[in-house]
Tab-separated table of C-alpha atoms in Angstrom:
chain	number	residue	atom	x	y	z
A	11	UNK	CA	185.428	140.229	193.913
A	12	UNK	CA	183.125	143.427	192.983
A	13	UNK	CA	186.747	145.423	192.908
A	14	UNK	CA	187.795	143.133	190.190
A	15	UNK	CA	184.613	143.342	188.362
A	16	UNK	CA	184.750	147.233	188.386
A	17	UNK	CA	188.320	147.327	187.194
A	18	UNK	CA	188.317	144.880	184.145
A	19	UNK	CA	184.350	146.066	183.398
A	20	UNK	CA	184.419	149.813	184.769
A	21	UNK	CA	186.354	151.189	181.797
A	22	UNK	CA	184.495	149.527	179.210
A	23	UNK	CA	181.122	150.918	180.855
A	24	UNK	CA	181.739	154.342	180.820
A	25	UNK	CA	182.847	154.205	177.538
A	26	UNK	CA	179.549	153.225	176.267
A	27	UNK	CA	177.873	155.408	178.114
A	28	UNK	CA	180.588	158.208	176.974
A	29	UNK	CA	181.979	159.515	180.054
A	30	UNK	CA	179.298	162.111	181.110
A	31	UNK	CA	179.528	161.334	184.660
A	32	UNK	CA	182.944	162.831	184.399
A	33	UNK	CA	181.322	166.345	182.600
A	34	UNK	CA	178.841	166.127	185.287
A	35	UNK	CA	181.379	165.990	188.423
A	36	UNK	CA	183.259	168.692	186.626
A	37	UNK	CA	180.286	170.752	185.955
A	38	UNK	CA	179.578	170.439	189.867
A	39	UNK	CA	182.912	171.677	191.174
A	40	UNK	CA	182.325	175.788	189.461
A	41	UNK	CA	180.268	177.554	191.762
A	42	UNK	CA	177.826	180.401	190.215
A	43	UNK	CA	175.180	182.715	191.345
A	44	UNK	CA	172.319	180.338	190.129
A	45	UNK	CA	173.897	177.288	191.728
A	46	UNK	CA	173.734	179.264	194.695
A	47	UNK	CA	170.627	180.861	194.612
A	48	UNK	CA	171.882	184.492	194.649
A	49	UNK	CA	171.512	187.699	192.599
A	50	UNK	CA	175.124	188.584	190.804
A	51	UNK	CA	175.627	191.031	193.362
A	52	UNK	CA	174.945	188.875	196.454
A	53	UNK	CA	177.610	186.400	195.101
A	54	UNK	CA	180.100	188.623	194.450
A	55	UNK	CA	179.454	189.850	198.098
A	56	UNK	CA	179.681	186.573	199.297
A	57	UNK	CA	182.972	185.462	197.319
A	58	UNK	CA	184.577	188.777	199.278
A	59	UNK	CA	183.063	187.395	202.277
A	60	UNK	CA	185.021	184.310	201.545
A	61	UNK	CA	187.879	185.905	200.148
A	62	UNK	CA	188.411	188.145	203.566
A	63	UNK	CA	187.446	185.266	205.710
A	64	UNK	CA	190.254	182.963	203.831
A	65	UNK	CA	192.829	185.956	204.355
A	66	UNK	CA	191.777	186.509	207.989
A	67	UNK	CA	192.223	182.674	208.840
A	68	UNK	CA	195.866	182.589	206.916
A	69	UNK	CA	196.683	185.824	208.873
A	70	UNK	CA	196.156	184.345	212.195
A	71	UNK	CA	197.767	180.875	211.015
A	72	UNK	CA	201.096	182.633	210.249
A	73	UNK	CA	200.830	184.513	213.258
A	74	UNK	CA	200.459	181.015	215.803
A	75	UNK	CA	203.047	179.380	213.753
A	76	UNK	CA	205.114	182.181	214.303
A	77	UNK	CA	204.786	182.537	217.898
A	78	UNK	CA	205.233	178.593	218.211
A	79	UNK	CA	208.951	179.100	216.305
A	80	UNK	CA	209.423	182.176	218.873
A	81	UNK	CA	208.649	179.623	221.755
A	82	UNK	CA	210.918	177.253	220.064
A	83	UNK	CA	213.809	179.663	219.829
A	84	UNK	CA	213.582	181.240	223.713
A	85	UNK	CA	213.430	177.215	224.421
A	86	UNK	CA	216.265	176.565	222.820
A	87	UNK	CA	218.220	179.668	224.318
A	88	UNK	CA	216.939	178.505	227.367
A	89	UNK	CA	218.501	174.808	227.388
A	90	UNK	CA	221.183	176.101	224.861
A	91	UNK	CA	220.306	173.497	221.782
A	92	UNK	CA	221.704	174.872	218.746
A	93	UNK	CA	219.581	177.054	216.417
A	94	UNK	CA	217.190	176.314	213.418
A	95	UNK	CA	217.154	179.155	210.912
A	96	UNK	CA	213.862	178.409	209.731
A	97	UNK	CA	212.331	179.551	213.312
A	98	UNK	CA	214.473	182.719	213.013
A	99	UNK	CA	213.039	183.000	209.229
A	100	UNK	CA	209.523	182.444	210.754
A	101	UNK	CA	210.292	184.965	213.443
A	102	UNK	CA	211.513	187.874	211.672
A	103	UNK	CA	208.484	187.572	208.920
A	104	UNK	CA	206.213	188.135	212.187
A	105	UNK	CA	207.773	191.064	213.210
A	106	UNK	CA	207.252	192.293	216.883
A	107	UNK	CA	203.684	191.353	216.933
A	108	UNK	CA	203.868	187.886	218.888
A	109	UNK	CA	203.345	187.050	222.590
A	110	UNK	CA	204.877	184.866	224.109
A	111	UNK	CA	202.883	182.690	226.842
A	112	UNK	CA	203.158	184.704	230.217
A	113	UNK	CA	203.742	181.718	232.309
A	114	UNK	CA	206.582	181.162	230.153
A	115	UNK	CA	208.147	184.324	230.441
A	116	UNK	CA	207.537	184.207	233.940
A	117	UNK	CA	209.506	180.366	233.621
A	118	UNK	CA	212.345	182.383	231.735
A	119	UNK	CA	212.739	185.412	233.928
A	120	UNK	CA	213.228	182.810	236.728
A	121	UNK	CA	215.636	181.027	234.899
A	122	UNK	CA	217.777	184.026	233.563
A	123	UNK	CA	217.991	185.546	237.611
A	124	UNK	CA	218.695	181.786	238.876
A	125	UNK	CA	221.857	181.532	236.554
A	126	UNK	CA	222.671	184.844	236.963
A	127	UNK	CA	223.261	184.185	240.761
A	128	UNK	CA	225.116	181.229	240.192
A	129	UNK	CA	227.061	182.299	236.907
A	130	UNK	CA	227.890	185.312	240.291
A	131	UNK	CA	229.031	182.533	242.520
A	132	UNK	CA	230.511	180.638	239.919
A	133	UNK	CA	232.291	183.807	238.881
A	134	UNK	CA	233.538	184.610	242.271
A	135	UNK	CA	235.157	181.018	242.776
A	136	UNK	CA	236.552	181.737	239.237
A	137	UNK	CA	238.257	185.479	240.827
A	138	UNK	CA	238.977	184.200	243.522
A	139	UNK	CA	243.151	183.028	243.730
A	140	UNK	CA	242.755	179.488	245.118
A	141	UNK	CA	245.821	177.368	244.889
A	142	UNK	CA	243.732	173.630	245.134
A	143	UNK	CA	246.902	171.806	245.486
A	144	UNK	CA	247.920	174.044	248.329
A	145	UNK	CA	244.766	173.167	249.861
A	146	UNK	CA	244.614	169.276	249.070
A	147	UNK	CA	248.386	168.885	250.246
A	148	UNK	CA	247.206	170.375	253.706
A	149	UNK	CA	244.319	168.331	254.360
A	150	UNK	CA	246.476	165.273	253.554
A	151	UNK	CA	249.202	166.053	256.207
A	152	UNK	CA	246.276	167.181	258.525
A	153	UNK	CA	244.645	163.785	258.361
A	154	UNK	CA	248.111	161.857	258.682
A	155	UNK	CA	248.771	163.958	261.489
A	156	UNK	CA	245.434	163.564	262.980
A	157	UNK	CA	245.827	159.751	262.146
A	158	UNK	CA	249.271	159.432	263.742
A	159	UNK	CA	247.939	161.579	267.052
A	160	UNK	CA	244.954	158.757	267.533
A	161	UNK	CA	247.503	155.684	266.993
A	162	UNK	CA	249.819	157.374	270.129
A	163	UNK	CA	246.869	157.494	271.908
A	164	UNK	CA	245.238	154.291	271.361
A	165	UNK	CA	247.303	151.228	271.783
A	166	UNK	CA	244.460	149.047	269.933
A	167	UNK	CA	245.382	150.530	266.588
C-alpha cells in the first residue's frame, strides 16, 4: 500500500519541493579536499594512493585470471577437450609470468610419464607383426582338439 502511495504521490512531492534532494545526492557523490578534511596536497597524495592501489589490485586480478585460463588450458591438454581461444588470448597477454599450482604440475608430470609408458607399450604391440587371425584360428583348433581328446577319454560326454 505505502509503494502505491509513493508512486502516484512521490512525483508530485518532489516537484513542489523542486527536486533538491536530487542536487544534494549529486553534490555528495564529488569528493574534494574539504569534504575530506585534507590540505590540497594531502588529497592529491591520497588520490595517487588510490590511483596506485586501484592499478596494483587490477594488476594482480589479470594476473589470477590468467593463471586460472593457464590451468584451464594444461587441463584441457591433459584430458584432451578441445581448446578455447579466449584462455590462449588470456595466456599470451600474461606472458611467462604465471605459476602454475605445484601439486598440479606434479599431477601432470605423472600423467605425461604414465602415458608415455603405455603410448611405449602400446607402440610396441603396434611394431610388433602379429597376424591375430593366425593366432585366433590356432586357439580354435587347439580347443577342438583339446575338446575331442577329453570326449575319447571320457565316455560320460
Amino acid at each position: 500500500m505505502a509503494f502505491l502511495l509513493q508512486q502516484m504521490l512521490g512525483d508530485k512531492l518532489k516537484n513542489m519541493t523542486g527536486g533538491a534532494e536530487a542536487a544534494d545526492v549529486a553534490g555528495e557523490e564529488k569528493e574534494t579536499a574539504a569534504s575530506k578534511g585534507m590540505s590540497r596536497e594531502e588529497f592529491e597524495e591520497y588520490q595517487k594512493q588510490l590511483i596506485e592501489e586501484k592499478i596494483a589490485r587490477d594488476k594482480e586480478f589479470a594476473t589470477k585470471k590468467a593463471e586460472r585460463a593457464n590451468l584451464r588450458v594444461l587441463l584441457r591438454d591433459k584430458y584432451r577437450l578441445p581448446q578455447s581461444a579466449q584462455d590462449d588470448a588470456t595466456v599470451q597477454m600474461a606472458g611467462d609470468d604465471l605459476d602454475i599450482p605445484e601439486e598440479l604440475a606434479k599431477m601432470v608430470d605423472e600423467d605425461e610419464e604414465e602415458e608415455e609408458i603405455n603410448d611405449s607399450f602400446m607402440g610396441k604391440l603396434q611394431n610388433m607383426d602379429v597376424d591375430f587371425d593366425s593366432i585366433k584360428a590356432k586357439a580354435q583348433s587347439t580347443m577342438t582338439e583339446v575338446k575331442q581328446a577329453a570326449e575319447d577319454k571320457c565316455v560320460m560326454m
